[in-house]
Backbone as JSON Lines, residues from 0, in Angstrom:
{"i":0,"aa":"X","n":[75.08,93.18,58.52],"ca":[76.5,93.41,58.35],"c":[76.85,94.87,58.65]}
{"i":1,"aa":"X","n":[75.99,95.77,58.19],"ca":[76.25,97.18,58.4],"c":[76.21,97.53,59.89]}
{"i":2,"aa":"X","n":[75.34,96.91,60.66],"ca":[75.24,97.17,62.09],"c":[76.52,96.75,62.81]}
{"i":3,"aa":"X","n":[77.04,95.59,62.46],"ca":[78.29,95.12,63.07],"c":[79.43,96.08,62.76]}
{"i":4,"aa":"X","n":[79.46,96.57,61.56],"ca":[80.52,97.5,61.15],"c":[80.41,98.82,61.93]}
{"i":5,"aa":"X","n":[79.18,99.32,62.1],"ca":[79.0,100.55,62.87],"c":[79.4,100.37,64.33]}
{"i":6,"aa":"X","n":[79.07,99.22,64.89],"ca":[79.46,98.93,66.28],"c":[80.98,98.9,66.39]}
{"i":7,"aa":"X","n":[81.64,98.27,65.43],"ca":[83.1,98.17,65.44],"c":[83.73,99.56,65.3]}
{"i":8,"aa":"X","n":[83.17,100.4,64.43],"ca":[83.69,101.76,64.24],"c":[83.48,102.57,65.51]}
{"i":9,"aa":"X","n":[82.3,102.46,66.11],"ca":[82.04,103.19,67.36],"c":[82.98,102.74,68.47]}
{"i":10,"aa":"X","n":[83.25,101.45,68.55],"ca":[84.17,100.94,69.57],"c":[85.58,101.48,69.34]}
{"i":11,"aa":"X","n":[86.0,101.56,68.1],"ca":[87.32,102.12,67.78],"c":[87.38,103.6,68.17]}
{"i":12,"aa":"X","n":[86.3,104.34,67.91],"ca":[86.26,105.75,68.3],"c":[86.33,105.9,69.81]}
{"i":13,"aa":"X","n":[85.6,105.04,70.51],"ca":[85.62,105.08,71.98],"c":[87.02,104.8,72.5]}
{"i":14,"aa":"X","n":[87.69,103.8,71.92],"ca":[89.05,103.48,72.35],"c":[90.0,104.65,72.12]}
{"i":15,"aa":"X","n":[89.88,105.31,70.98],"ca":[90.74,106.46,70.68],"c":[90.47,107.62,71.65]}
{"i":16,"aa":"X","n":[89.2,107.91,71.89],"ca":[88.86,108.99,72.81],"c":[89.26,108.66,74.25]}
{"i":17,"aa":"X","n":[89.14,107.41,74.63],"ca":[89.51,107.01,75.99],"c":[90.98,107.29,76.25]}
{"i":18,"aa":"X","n":[91.82,107.07,75.25],"ca":[93.24,107.36,75.41],"c":[93.48,108.85,75.65]}
{"i":19,"aa":"X","n":[92.7,109.7,75.01],"ca":[92.9,111.14,75.19],"c":[92.34,111.63,76.53]}
{"i":20,"aa":"X","n":[91.38,110.91,77.1],"ca":[90.81,111.3,78.39],"c":[91.51,110.65,79.58]}
{"i":21,"aa":"X","n":[92.47,109.8,79.34],"ca":[93.17,109.1,80.42],"c":[94.04,110.1,81.18]}
{"i":22,"aa":"X","n":[93.72,110.31,82.46],"ca":[94.43,111.29,83.27],"c":[95.42,110.65,84.23]}
{"i":23,"aa":"X","n":[95.61,109.36,84.14],"ca":[96.55,108.71,85.05],"c":[97.98,109.07,84.67]}
{"i":24,"aa":"X","n":[98.86,108.96,85.66],"ca":[100.27,109.26,85.43],"c":[101.08,108.01,85.72]}
{"i":25,"aa":"X","n":[102.36,108.11,85.53],"ca":[103.23,106.98,85.85],"c":[103.33,106.74,87.34]}
{"i":26,"aa":"X","n":[102.92,107.74,88.13],"ca":[103.0,107.61,89.59],"c":[101.64,107.4,90.24]}
{"i":27,"aa":"X","n":[100.66,107.04,89.46],"ca":[99.33,106.8,90.0],"c":[99.37,105.76,91.11]}
{"i":28,"aa":"X","n":[100.13,104.71,90.93],"ca":[100.23,103.65,91.94],"c":[100.78,104.21,93.25]}
{"i":29,"aa":"X","n":[101.75,105.13,93.17],"ca":[102.35,105.7,94.38],"c":[101.34,106.55,95.13]}
{"i":30,"aa":"X","n":[100.62,107.4,94.41],"ca":[99.63,108.25,95.07],"c":[98.51,107.42,95.69]}
{"i":31,"aa":"X","n":[98.09,106.37,95.0],"ca":[97.06,105.49,95.55],"c":[97.58,104.77,96.79]}
{"i":32,"aa":"X","n":[98.85,104.38,96.78],"ca":[99.45,103.71,97.93],"c":[99.56,104.66,99.12]}
{"i":33,"aa":"X","n":[100.01,105.87,98.87],"ca":[100.23,106.83,99.96],"c":[98.93,107.37,100.55]}
{"i":34,"aa":"X","n":[97.95,107.64,99.71],"ca":[96.74,108.29,100.18],"c":[95.52,107.38,100.23]}
{"i":35,"aa":"X","n":[95.62,106.19,99.7],"ca":[94.56,105.18,99.79],"c":[93.2,105.68,99.37]}
{"i":36,"aa":"X","n":[92.21,105.54,100.25],"ca":[90.84,105.9,99.88],"c":[90.66,107.39,99.56]}
{"i":37,"aa":"X","n":[91.49,108.23,100.13],"ca":[91.4,109.67,99.85],"c":[91.69,109.93,98.38]}
{"i":38,"aa":"X","n":[92.7,109.24,97.85],"ca":[93.05,109.4,96.43],"c":[91.87,109.08,95.53]}
{"i":39,"aa":"X","n":[91.22,107.95,95.8],"ca":[90.1,107.53,94.96],"c":[88.91,108.47,95.13]}
{"i":40,"aa":"X","n":[88.65,108.94,96.35],"ca":[87.52,109.84,96.59],"c":[87.72,111.18,95.9]}
{"i":41,"aa":"X","n":[88.94,111.71,95.95],"ca":[89.22,112.99,95.31],"c":[88.97,112.92,93.81]}
{"i":42,"aa":"X","n":[89.27,111.78,93.22],"ca":[89.09,111.62,91.78],"c":[87.71,111.08,91.41]}
{"i":43,"aa":"X","n":[86.83,110.9,92.38],"ca":[85.46,110.51,92.11],"c":[85.21,109.03,91.96]}
{"i":44,"aa":"X","n":[86.16,108.2,92.35],"ca":[85.98,106.75,92.31],"c":[85.43,106.3,93.67]}
{"i":45,"aa":"X","n":[84.15,106.6,93.94],"ca":[83.58,106.41,95.27],"c":[83.52,104.95,95.7]}
{"i":46,"aa":"X","n":[83.15,104.06,94.81],"ca":[83.06,102.65,95.2],"c":[84.44,102.09,95.53]}
{"i":47,"aa":"X","n":[85.44,102.5,94.78],"ca":[86.81,102.04,95.07],"c":[87.31,102.64,96.38]}
{"i":48,"aa":"X","n":[86.95,103.89,96.64],"ca":[87.35,104.53,97.89],"c":[86.76,103.79,99.08]}
{"i":49,"aa":"X","n":[85.48,103.43,98.99],"ca":[84.84,102.69,100.08],"c":[85.46,101.32,100.25]}
{"i":50,"aa":"X","n":[85.74,100.64,99.15],"ca":[86.36,99.32,99.22],"c":[87.73,99.39,99.86]}
{"i":51,"aa":"X","n":[88.54,100.35,99.46],"ca":[89.88,100.49,100.02],"c":[89.81,100.86,101.5]}
{"i":52,"aa":"X","n":[88.85,101.69,101.88],"ca":[88.7,102.06,103.28],"c":[88.39,100.84,104.14]}
{"i":53,"aa":"X","n":[87.48,100.0,103.69],"ca":[87.14,98.77,104.42],"c":[88.34,97.83,104.47]}
{"i":54,"aa":"X","n":[89.01,97.66,103.34],"ca":[90.18,96.78,103.32],"c":[91.29,97.29,104.22]}
{"i":55,"aa":"X","n":[91.44,98.61,104.31],"ca":[92.47,99.17,105.2],"c":[92.22,98.76,106.64]}
{"i":56,"aa":"X","n":[90.97,98.85,107.08],"ca":[90.67,98.47,108.46],"c":[90.95,97.0,108.7]}
{"i":57,"aa":"X","n":[90.6,96.16,107.74],"ca":[90.82,94.72,107.91],"c":[92.3,94.4,107.92]}
{"i":58,"aa":"X","n":[93.04,94.91,106.95],"ca":[94.46,94.59,106.82],"c":[95.26,95.21,107.96]}
{"i":59,"aa":"X","n":[94.97,96.46,108.3],"ca":[95.68,97.1,109.39],"c":[95.42,96.35,110.69]}
{"i":60,"aa":"X","n":[94.21,95.85,110.85],"ca":[93.9,95.06,112.04],"c":[94.78,93.83,112.16]}
{"i":61,"aa":"X","n":[95.03,93.17,111.04],"ca":[95.89,91.99,111.07],"c":[97.32,92.34,111.46]}
{"i":62,"aa":"X","n":[97.82,93.48,111.01],"ca":[99.19,93.86,111.3],"c":[99.35,94.48,112.69]}
{"i":63,"aa":"X","n":[98.33,95.15,113.18],"ca":[98.42,95.85,114.46],"c":[98.09,94.93,115.63]}
{"i":64,"aa":"X","n":[97.16,94.02,115.45],"ca":[96.69,93.17,116.54],"c":[97.81,92.46,117.3]}
{"i":65,"aa":"X","n":[98.79,91.87,116.65],"ca":[99.84,91.18,117.41],"c":[100.62,92.11,118.33]}
{"i":66,"aa":"X","n":[100.76,93.37,117.94],"ca":[101.54,94.29,118.74],"c":[100.77,94.89,119.91]}
{"i":67,"aa":"X","n":[99.44,94.87,119.84],"ca":[98.67,95.43,120.94],"c":[98.1,94.34,121.85]}
{"i":68,"aa":"X","n":[98.22,93.08,121.48],"ca":[97.67,92.0,122.3],"c":[98.48,91.82,123.58]}
{"i":69,"aa":"X","n":[99.8,91.75,123.48],"ca":[100.64,91.49,124.65],"c":[100.49,92.59,125.7]}
{"i":70,"aa":"X","n":[100.57,93.87,125.33],"ca":[100.36,94.91,126.34],"c":[98.97,94.85,126.98]}
{"i":71,"aa":"X","n":[97.97,94.45,126.22],"ca":[96.62,94.34,126.79],"c":[96.58,93.28,127.87]}
{"i":72,"aa":"X","n":[97.23,92.14,127.65],"ca":[97.28,91.09,128.66],"c":[98.06,91.54,129.88]}
{"i":73,"aa":"X","n":[99.13,92.3,129.68],"ca":[99.92,92.8,130.81],"c":[99.09,93.76,131.66]}
{"i":74,"aa":"X","n":[98.36,94.64,131.02],"ca":[97.52,95.6,131.75],"c":[96.44,94.87,132.52]}
{"i":75,"aa":"X","n":[95.81,93.87,131.91],"ca":[94.78,93.11,132.6],"c":[95.36,92.37,133.81]}
{"i":76,"aa":"X","n":[96.55,91.81,133.65],"ca":[97.19,91.1,134.76],"c":[97.49,92.05,135.91]}
{"i":77,"aa":"X","n":[97.96,93.25,135.61],"ca":[98.25,94.23,136.66],"c":[96.97,94.64,137.39]}
{"i":78,"aa":"X","n":[95.89,94.84,136.63],"ca":[94.62,95.2,137.25],"c":[94.13,94.1,138.18]}
{"i":79,"aa":"X","n":[94.26,92.84,137.75],"ca":[93.84,91.73,138.6],"c":[94.71,91.64,139.84]}
{"i":80,"aa":"X","n":[96.01,91.88,139.68],"ca":[96.91,91.84,140.83],"c":[96.57,92.94,141.83]}
{"i":81,"aa":"X","n":[96.3,94.14,141.34],"ca":[95.92,95.25,142.23],"c":[94.63,94.93,142.97]}
{"i":82,"aa":"X","n":[93.65,94.37,142.25],"ca":[92.38,93.99,142.87],"c":[92.6,92.93,143.94]}
{"i":83,"aa":"X","n":[93.46,91.95,143.65],"ca":[93.72,90.89,144.62],"c":[94.39,91.46,145.87]}
{"i":84,"aa":"X","n":[95.33,92.38,145.69],"ca":[95.98,92.99,146.84],"c":[95.0,93.83,147.65]}
{"i":85,"aa":"X","n":[94.11,94.56,146.98],"ca":[93.12,95.35,147.7],"c":[92.17,94.46,148.5]}
{"i":86,"aa":"X","n":[91.73,93.34,147.9],"ca":[90.85,92.41,148.61],"c":[91.58,91.79,149.81]}
{"i":87,"aa":"X","n":[92.85,91.44,149.61],"ca":[93.63,90.85,150.7],"c":[93.8,91.86,151.84]}
{"i":88,"aa":"X","n":[94.09,93.1,151.49],"ca":[94.25,94.14,152.52],"c":[92.93,94.41,153.23]}
{"i":89,"aa":"X","n":[91.82,94.37,152.5],"ca":[90.51,94.61,153.1],"c":[90.15,93.49,154.07]}
{"i":90,"aa":"X","n":[90.49,92.25,153.72],"ca":[90.21,91.12,154.61],"c":[91.07,91.17,155.86]}
{"i":91,"aa":"X","n":[92.28,91.63,155.75],"ca":[93.18,91.72,156.91],"c":[92.72,92.81,157.88]}
{"i":92,"aa":"X","n":[92.13,93.87,157.35],"ca":[91.69,94.97,158.2],"c":[90.39,94.68,158.92]}
{"i":93,"aa":"X","n":[89.72,93.6,158.62],"ca":[88.47,93.28,159.3],"c":[88.68,92.86,160.69]}
């Protein structure tokens, strides 16, 4: 019984001390949103910084891919057209 009571008292002390060591602000979410993995790395949350960095690449890829796909196809089509014209001109000059 005494061991359970000591554990409970220690847990209460930990909870009280944790509140005094809490350095977060009301704008923590904003700073994390604006600076992403840099915010977590600066504060020493290395695993969260790595996770957010990986997620940024995945999520940004989903949002950026649709906008860069169409121009890529246009550039490829122009390159093929130029190649076809060069081959046609080369055959005519023979």
